[in-house]
Amino acid sequence: MPDPRPLPFPAAIERAGVPRHVAIVMDGSGRWAQRRGLARTEGHGAGEESLVDTTYGALAVGVKALTVFAFSTENWRRPVDEVRYLMNFNRGLLERRQHELHADGVRIVFSGRRDWRVPKGLLRRMDEAAELTKNNKDLTLNIAFNYGGRAEIVDVVRELVKDKVPIKKIDEKTIRQRLYHPELPDPDLVIRTSGEYRISNFLLWEMAYSELIFSDVLWPDFRREDLYDAIVKYQHRERRYGGVDE
Ligand code: IPE
Ligand code: IPE
Ligand code: MG
């Protein structure tokens, strides 16, 4: 892999309007592999380079948070071999990459349910990566693993009940405080790769006012330049939040 540094700032991007938080549905790895006559799992493996390169792209332009959808609460429906591959792959990815990401100022966090189906060894790696990188400030890489937008909202409701929050105190603020990562701003920009036009249960609460960009690129082909293209498109959008133009 080429040394990700130095990280030049791309001329097409306006420095003042860089999104603070970008979220990506990393989709199309299975199709990428099938088109090459490979097993679907080969596509997941090939996506590692995309993730690392995109993370360095986010660092280069000063994005402060990057959330990536790695495994959904619905992905358990896949064949057991593929699920097992994904568990091992994500554990290996953390083992291989956490030290370089740490050295480059990336804080790694996770969003999702830590239920019995997630192997203990992977949970340990996740805790280790989070602990190692917890004081880093340049970029937060939030890995959505065993994540579902509906599950997150259910978990918020459970917390509200557990905390005995009175009905009158239940509002957007008390809900937000109980999200998996309340410290992260809502994503400004959500990208989905592979030409699919759906949300697939990603960040349902958080993306209420995100700008959505759909790319035909399959995830294993995605590189920082594709992130830059999406940011340039984002910078041409007009965000109104329900108001009117001045
Ligand atoms: C996304 O790629 C990765 C995960 C869901 C884990 P897919 O595996 O969904 O690839 P396609 O959509 O089948 O091509
Ligand atoms: C969404 O992709 C989940 C991840 C990228 C982890 P899927 O491939 O699972 O979504 P659907 O099934 O096409 O909606
Ligand atoms: Mg898919």
Short mmCIF file of C-alpha atoms and ligand atoms in Angstrom, two decimals:
data_model
loop_
_atom_site.label_atom_id
_atom_site.label_comp_id
_atom_site.label_asym_id
_atom_site.label_seq_id
_atom_site.Cartn_x
_atom_site.Cartn_y
_atom_site.Cartn_z
CA MET A 1 0.00 0.00 0.00
CA PRO A 2 1.35 3.48 -0.83
CA ASP A 3 2.28 5.67 2.11
CA PRO A 4 -0.88 7.65 2.77
CA ARG A 5 1.13 10.73 3.66
CA PRO A 6 1.70 13.52 2.73
CA LEU A 7 -1.95 14.39 2.43
CA PRO A 8 -2.41 17.24 -0.06
CA PHE A 9 -5.65 19.21 0.11
CA PRO A 10 -7.62 18.75 -3.14
CA ALA A 11 -8.08 22.00 -5.06
CA ALA A 12 -11.72 21.31 -5.97
CA ILE A 13 -12.86 21.34 -2.33
CA GLU A 14 -13.70 24.56 -0.58
CA ARG A 15 -11.99 24.55 2.79
CA ALA A 16 -14.72 26.42 4.62
CA GLY A 17 -17.47 24.00 3.63
CA VAL A 18 -16.00 20.61 4.47
CA PRO A 19 -18.64 18.36 6.08
CA ARG A 20 -17.90 17.67 9.72
CA HIS A 21 -19.35 14.18 9.63
CA VAL A 22 -19.53 11.86 6.62
CA ALA A 23 -21.27 8.47 6.79
CA ILE A 24 -20.86 5.72 4.20
CA VAL A 25 -22.85 2.59 3.37
CA MET A 26 -19.98 0.49 2.06
CA ASP A 27 -21.95 -1.60 -0.43
CA GLY A 28 -21.22 -3.69 -3.51
CA SER A 29 -18.36 -5.89 -2.34
CA GLY A 30 -20.14 -9.13 -3.21
CA ARG A 31 -20.93 -7.97 -6.74
CA TRP A 32 -17.37 -6.71 -7.21
CA ALA A 33 -16.07 -10.21 -6.46
CA GLN A 34 -18.73 -12.04 -8.48
CA ARG A 35 -17.90 -9.94 -11.56
CA ARG A 36 -14.36 -11.22 -11.27
CA GLY A 37 -15.41 -14.83 -10.82
CA LEU A 38 -14.31 -14.72 -7.17
CA ALA A 39 -16.10 -15.72 -3.99
CA ARG A 40 -18.16 -12.89 -2.43
CA THR A 41 -15.85 -12.93 0.57
CA GLU A 42 -12.92 -11.85 -1.64
CA GLY A 43 -14.83 -8.64 -2.19
CA HIS A 44 -15.07 -7.97 1.53
CA GLY A 45 -11.31 -8.46 1.80
CA ALA A 46 -10.70 -6.06 -1.08
CA GLY A 47 -12.74 -3.41 0.74
CA GLU A 48 -10.05 -3.00 3.41
CA GLU A 49 -7.93 -0.86 1.11
CA SER A 50 -10.97 1.30 0.32
CA LEU A 51 -11.66 1.86 3.99
CA VAL A 52 -8.09 2.81 4.84
CA ASP A 53 -7.69 5.07 1.80
CA THR A 54 -11.04 6.79 2.43
CA THR A 55 -10.13 7.31 6.08
CA TYR A 56 -6.90 9.05 5.04
CA GLY A 57 -8.89 11.11 2.54
CA ALA A 58 -11.18 12.23 5.35
CA LEU A 59 -8.14 13.13 7.45
CA ALA A 60 -6.62 15.09 4.57
CA VAL A 61 -9.60 17.39 4.15
CA GLY A 62 -10.38 17.78 7.85
CA VAL A 63 -13.57 15.75 8.15
CA LYS A 64 -13.93 15.23 11.92
CA ALA A 65 -16.08 12.08 11.93
CA LEU A 66 -16.44 9.20 9.47
CA THR A 67 -19.10 6.57 10.16
CA VAL A 68 -18.92 3.41 8.07
CA PHE A 69 -21.57 0.69 7.88
CA ALA A 70 -19.65 -2.58 8.26
CA PHE A 71 -22.32 -5.05 9.38
CA SER A 72 -26.04 -4.52 9.83
CA THR A 73 -28.48 -6.16 12.21
CA GLU A 74 -30.00 -7.70 9.05
CA ASN A 75 -26.71 -9.12 7.74
CA TRP A 76 -27.09 -12.14 10.06
CA ARG A 77 -29.46 -13.43 7.36
CA ARG A 78 -26.50 -14.17 5.12
CA PRO A 79 -25.01 -17.66 4.72
CA VAL A 80 -23.13 -18.75 7.87
CA ASP A 81 -19.81 -18.93 6.03
CA GLU A 82 -20.09 -15.33 4.87
CA VAL A 83 -21.07 -14.17 8.36
CA ARG A 84 -18.14 -16.06 9.86
CA TYR A 85 -15.80 -14.56 7.27
CA LEU A 86 -17.01 -11.06 8.11
CA MET A 87 -16.47 -11.58 11.84
CA ASN A 88 -12.92 -12.85 11.29
CA PHE A 89 -12.20 -10.21 8.67
CA ASN A 90 -13.24 -7.34 10.91
CA ARG A 91 -11.19 -8.72 13.80
CA GLY A 92 -8.18 -9.03 11.50
CA LEU A 93 -8.72 -5.57 10.07
CA LEU A 94 -8.51 -4.05 13.55
CA GLU A 95 -5.39 -6.09 14.32
CA ARG A 96 -3.72 -5.01 11.08
CA ARG A 97 -4.75 -1.36 11.04
CA GLN A 98 -5.29 -0.02 14.55
CA HIS A 99 -1.66 0.96 15.10
CA GLU A 100 -1.23 2.98 11.91
CA LEU A 101 -4.59 4.67 12.45
CA HIS A 102 -3.60 5.43 16.04
CA ALA A 103 -0.28 6.92 14.91
CA ASP A 104 -2.17 9.18 12.52
CA GLY A 105 -4.57 10.59 15.10
CA VAL A 106 -7.68 8.50 14.45
CA ARG A 107 -10.02 7.68 17.33
CA ILE A 108 -11.83 4.40 16.65
CA VAL A 109 -15.31 3.89 18.13
CA PHE A 110 -18.14 1.47 17.43
CA SER A 111 -21.89 1.74 17.08
CA GLY A 112 -24.11 -1.30 17.38
CA ARG A 113 -25.32 -4.06 19.63
CA ARG A 114 -22.88 -6.19 21.53
CA ASP A 115 -25.09 -9.23 21.55
CA TRP A 116 -24.19 -12.90 21.99
CA ARG A 117 -23.83 -13.43 18.26
CA VAL A 118 -20.73 -11.26 18.01
CA PRO A 119 -17.69 -13.43 18.83
CA LYS A 120 -15.93 -12.63 22.11
CA GLY A 121 -12.57 -12.33 20.36
CA LEU A 122 -13.92 -9.62 18.08
CA LEU A 123 -15.48 -7.73 21.01
CA ARG A 124 -12.10 -7.82 22.75
CA ARG A 125 -10.40 -6.37 19.66
CA MET A 126 -13.01 -3.66 19.42
CA ASP A 127 -12.46 -2.69 23.06
CA GLU A 128 -8.72 -2.75 22.54
CA ALA A 129 -8.84 -0.49 19.48
CA ALA A 130 -11.20 1.93 21.22
CA GLU A 131 -9.00 2.05 24.33
CA LEU A 132 -5.77 2.48 22.34
CA THR A 133 -7.11 5.37 20.30
CA LYS A 134 -9.45 7.06 22.78
CA ASN A 135 -7.46 10.30 23.15
CA ASN A 136 -6.94 10.93 19.42
CA LYS A 137 -8.46 14.14 18.12
CA ASP A 138 -7.98 14.41 14.37
CA LEU A 139 -10.75 12.10 13.15
CA THR A 140 -13.30 9.79 14.78
CA LEU A 141 -13.79 6.60 12.76
CA ASN A 142 -17.12 5.20 13.91
CA ILE A 143 -17.53 1.60 12.75
CA ALA A 144 -21.20 0.62 12.66
CA PHE A 145 -21.07 -3.08 13.46
CA ASN A 146 -24.14 -5.17 14.24
CA TYR A 147 -25.79 -1.80 13.81
CA GLY A 148 -29.40 -1.07 12.92
CA GLY A 149 -31.06 2.34 12.98
CA ARG A 150 -34.24 0.83 14.43
CA ALA A 151 -32.27 -1.17 17.02
CA GLU A 152 -30.54 2.05 18.09
CA ILE A 153 -33.90 3.77 18.58
CA VAL A 154 -35.21 0.75 20.53
CA ASP A 155 -32.10 0.92 22.71
CA VAL A 156 -32.74 4.63 23.32
CA VAL A 157 -36.30 3.87 24.43
CA ARG A 158 -35.05 1.17 26.80
CA GLU A 159 -32.61 3.67 28.33
CA LEU A 160 -35.34 6.28 28.75
CA VAL A 161 -37.46 3.75 30.62
CA LYS A 162 -34.51 2.50 32.66
CA ASP A 163 -33.65 6.08 33.62
CA LYS A 164 -37.32 6.67 34.57
CA VAL A 165 -37.42 9.82 32.45
CA PRO A 166 -40.79 11.53 33.04
CA ILE A 167 -43.00 11.84 29.94
CA LYS A 168 -42.70 15.61 29.90
CA LYS A 169 -38.91 15.37 29.78
CA ILE A 170 -38.90 13.12 26.72
CA ASP A 171 -37.88 15.28 23.80
CA GLU A 172 -35.32 15.32 20.99
CA LYS A 173 -32.58 16.29 23.42
CA THR A 174 -33.15 13.44 25.89
CA ILE A 175 -33.37 11.04 22.96
CA ARG A 176 -30.19 12.34 21.36
CA GLN A 177 -28.30 12.01 24.64
CA ARG A 178 -28.98 8.25 24.56
CA LEU A 179 -27.82 7.52 21.02
CA TYR A 180 -24.78 5.26 20.72
CA HIS A 181 -22.51 8.29 20.16
CA PRO A 182 -24.24 11.46 21.30
CA GLU A 183 -20.98 13.39 21.05
CA LEU A 184 -20.91 13.04 17.26
CA PRO A 185 -22.72 15.66 15.20
CA ASP A 186 -25.36 14.35 12.80
CA PRO A 187 -23.85 13.34 9.46
CA ASP A 188 -23.81 16.22 7.00
CA LEU A 189 -23.26 13.86 4.10
CA VAL A 190 -24.30 10.22 3.64
CA ILE A 191 -22.81 8.28 0.73
CA ARG A 192 -24.03 4.92 -0.51
CA THR A 193 -21.94 3.05 -3.04
CA SER A 194 -22.88 0.41 -5.63
CA GLY A 195 -25.84 2.13 -7.25
CA GLU A 196 -28.45 1.10 -4.69
CA TYR A 197 -30.90 3.82 -3.71
CA ARG A 198 -31.89 2.92 -0.20
CA ILE A 199 -30.95 3.51 3.42
CA SER A 200 -31.04 -0.14 4.62
CA ASN A 201 -31.63 0.79 8.27
CA PHE A 202 -28.56 3.04 8.61
CA LEU A 203 -28.55 6.05 11.03
CA LEU A 204 -32.32 6.62 10.88
CA TRP A 205 -32.44 9.26 13.60
CA GLU A 206 -29.16 10.96 12.71
CA MET A 207 -29.71 11.40 8.97
CA ALA A 208 -32.92 13.43 9.25
CA TYR A 209 -31.23 16.36 7.47
CA SER A 210 -28.21 14.75 5.84
CA GLU A 211 -27.41 15.31 2.18
CA LEU A 212 -27.55 11.98 0.35
CA ILE A 213 -25.18 11.02 -2.45
CA PHE A 214 -25.46 7.75 -4.34
CA SER A 215 -22.43 6.52 -6.22
CA ASP A 216 -22.26 3.71 -8.78
CA VAL A 217 -18.74 2.78 -7.67
CA LEU A 218 -18.57 -0.63 -5.96
CA TRP A 219 -17.02 -0.35 -2.51
CA PRO A 220 -13.75 -2.22 -3.29
CA ASP A 221 -13.09 0.34 -6.08
CA PHE A 222 -13.85 3.34 -3.86
CA ARG A 223 -10.90 5.61 -3.05
CA ARG A 224 -10.37 8.99 -1.45
CA GLU A 225 -10.93 10.68 -4.83
CA ASP A 226 -14.48 9.31 -4.79
CA LEU A 227 -14.94 10.81 -1.33
CA TYR A 228 -13.66 14.13 -2.68
CA ASP A 229 -16.11 13.96 -5.61
CA ALA A 230 -18.95 13.43 -3.16
CA ILE A 231 -17.78 16.35 -1.00
CA VAL A 232 -17.65 18.63 -4.06
CA LYS A 233 -21.24 17.62 -4.94
CA TYR A 234 -22.25 18.18 -1.32
CA GLN A 235 -20.78 21.67 -1.45
CA HIS A 236 -23.15 22.54 -4.29
CA ARG A 237 -26.20 21.53 -2.30
CA GLU A 238 -28.29 24.09 -0.53
CA ARG A 239 -29.25 23.03 2.97
CA ARG A 240 -32.47 24.61 4.14
CA TYR A 241 -33.60 22.61 7.19
CA GLY A 242 -37.21 23.40 6.41
CA GLY A 243 -36.64 27.14 6.13
CA VAL A 244 -36.58 29.38 3.05
CA ASP A 245 -33.72 31.02 1.20
CA GLU A 246 -32.79 34.50 2.26
C1 IPE B 1 -21.45 -4.67 1.61
O1 IPE B 1 -21.26 -5.40 0.45
C2 IPE B 1 -20.76 -5.30 2.78
C3 IPE B 1 -21.66 -5.87 3.79
C4 IPE B 1 -22.96 -5.82 3.78
C5 IPE B 1 -21.03 -6.57 4.89
P1 IPE B 1 -22.27 -6.55 0.07
O2 IPE B 1 -21.78 -7.83 0.63
O3 IPE B 1 -23.65 -6.18 0.46
O4 IPE B 1 -22.14 -6.58 -1.51
P2 IPE B 1 -23.31 -6.74 -2.56
O5 IPE B 1 -24.29 -5.65 -2.27
O6 IPE B 1 -23.89 -8.10 -2.33
O7 IPE B 1 -22.65 -6.58 -3.87
C1 IPE B 2 -26.11 -2.40 3.96
O1 IPE B 2 -25.84 -3.16 2.84
C2 IPE B 2 -25.29 -2.87 5.12
C3 IPE B 2 -23.84 -2.67 5.03
C4 IPE B 2 -23.21 -2.05 4.07
C5 IPE B 2 -23.09 -3.21 6.13
P1 IPE B 2 -26.70 -4.45 2.46
O2 IPE B 2 -26.11 -4.99 1.22
O3 IPE B 2 -26.83 -5.35 3.61
O4 IPE B 2 -28.14 -3.81 2.18
P2 IPE B 2 -29.34 -4.35 1.28
O5 IPE B 2 -29.62 -5.76 1.75
O6 IPE B 2 -28.90 -4.31 -0.12
O7 IPE B 2 -30.46 -3.40 1.55
MG MG B 3 -25.12 -5.14 -0.47
#
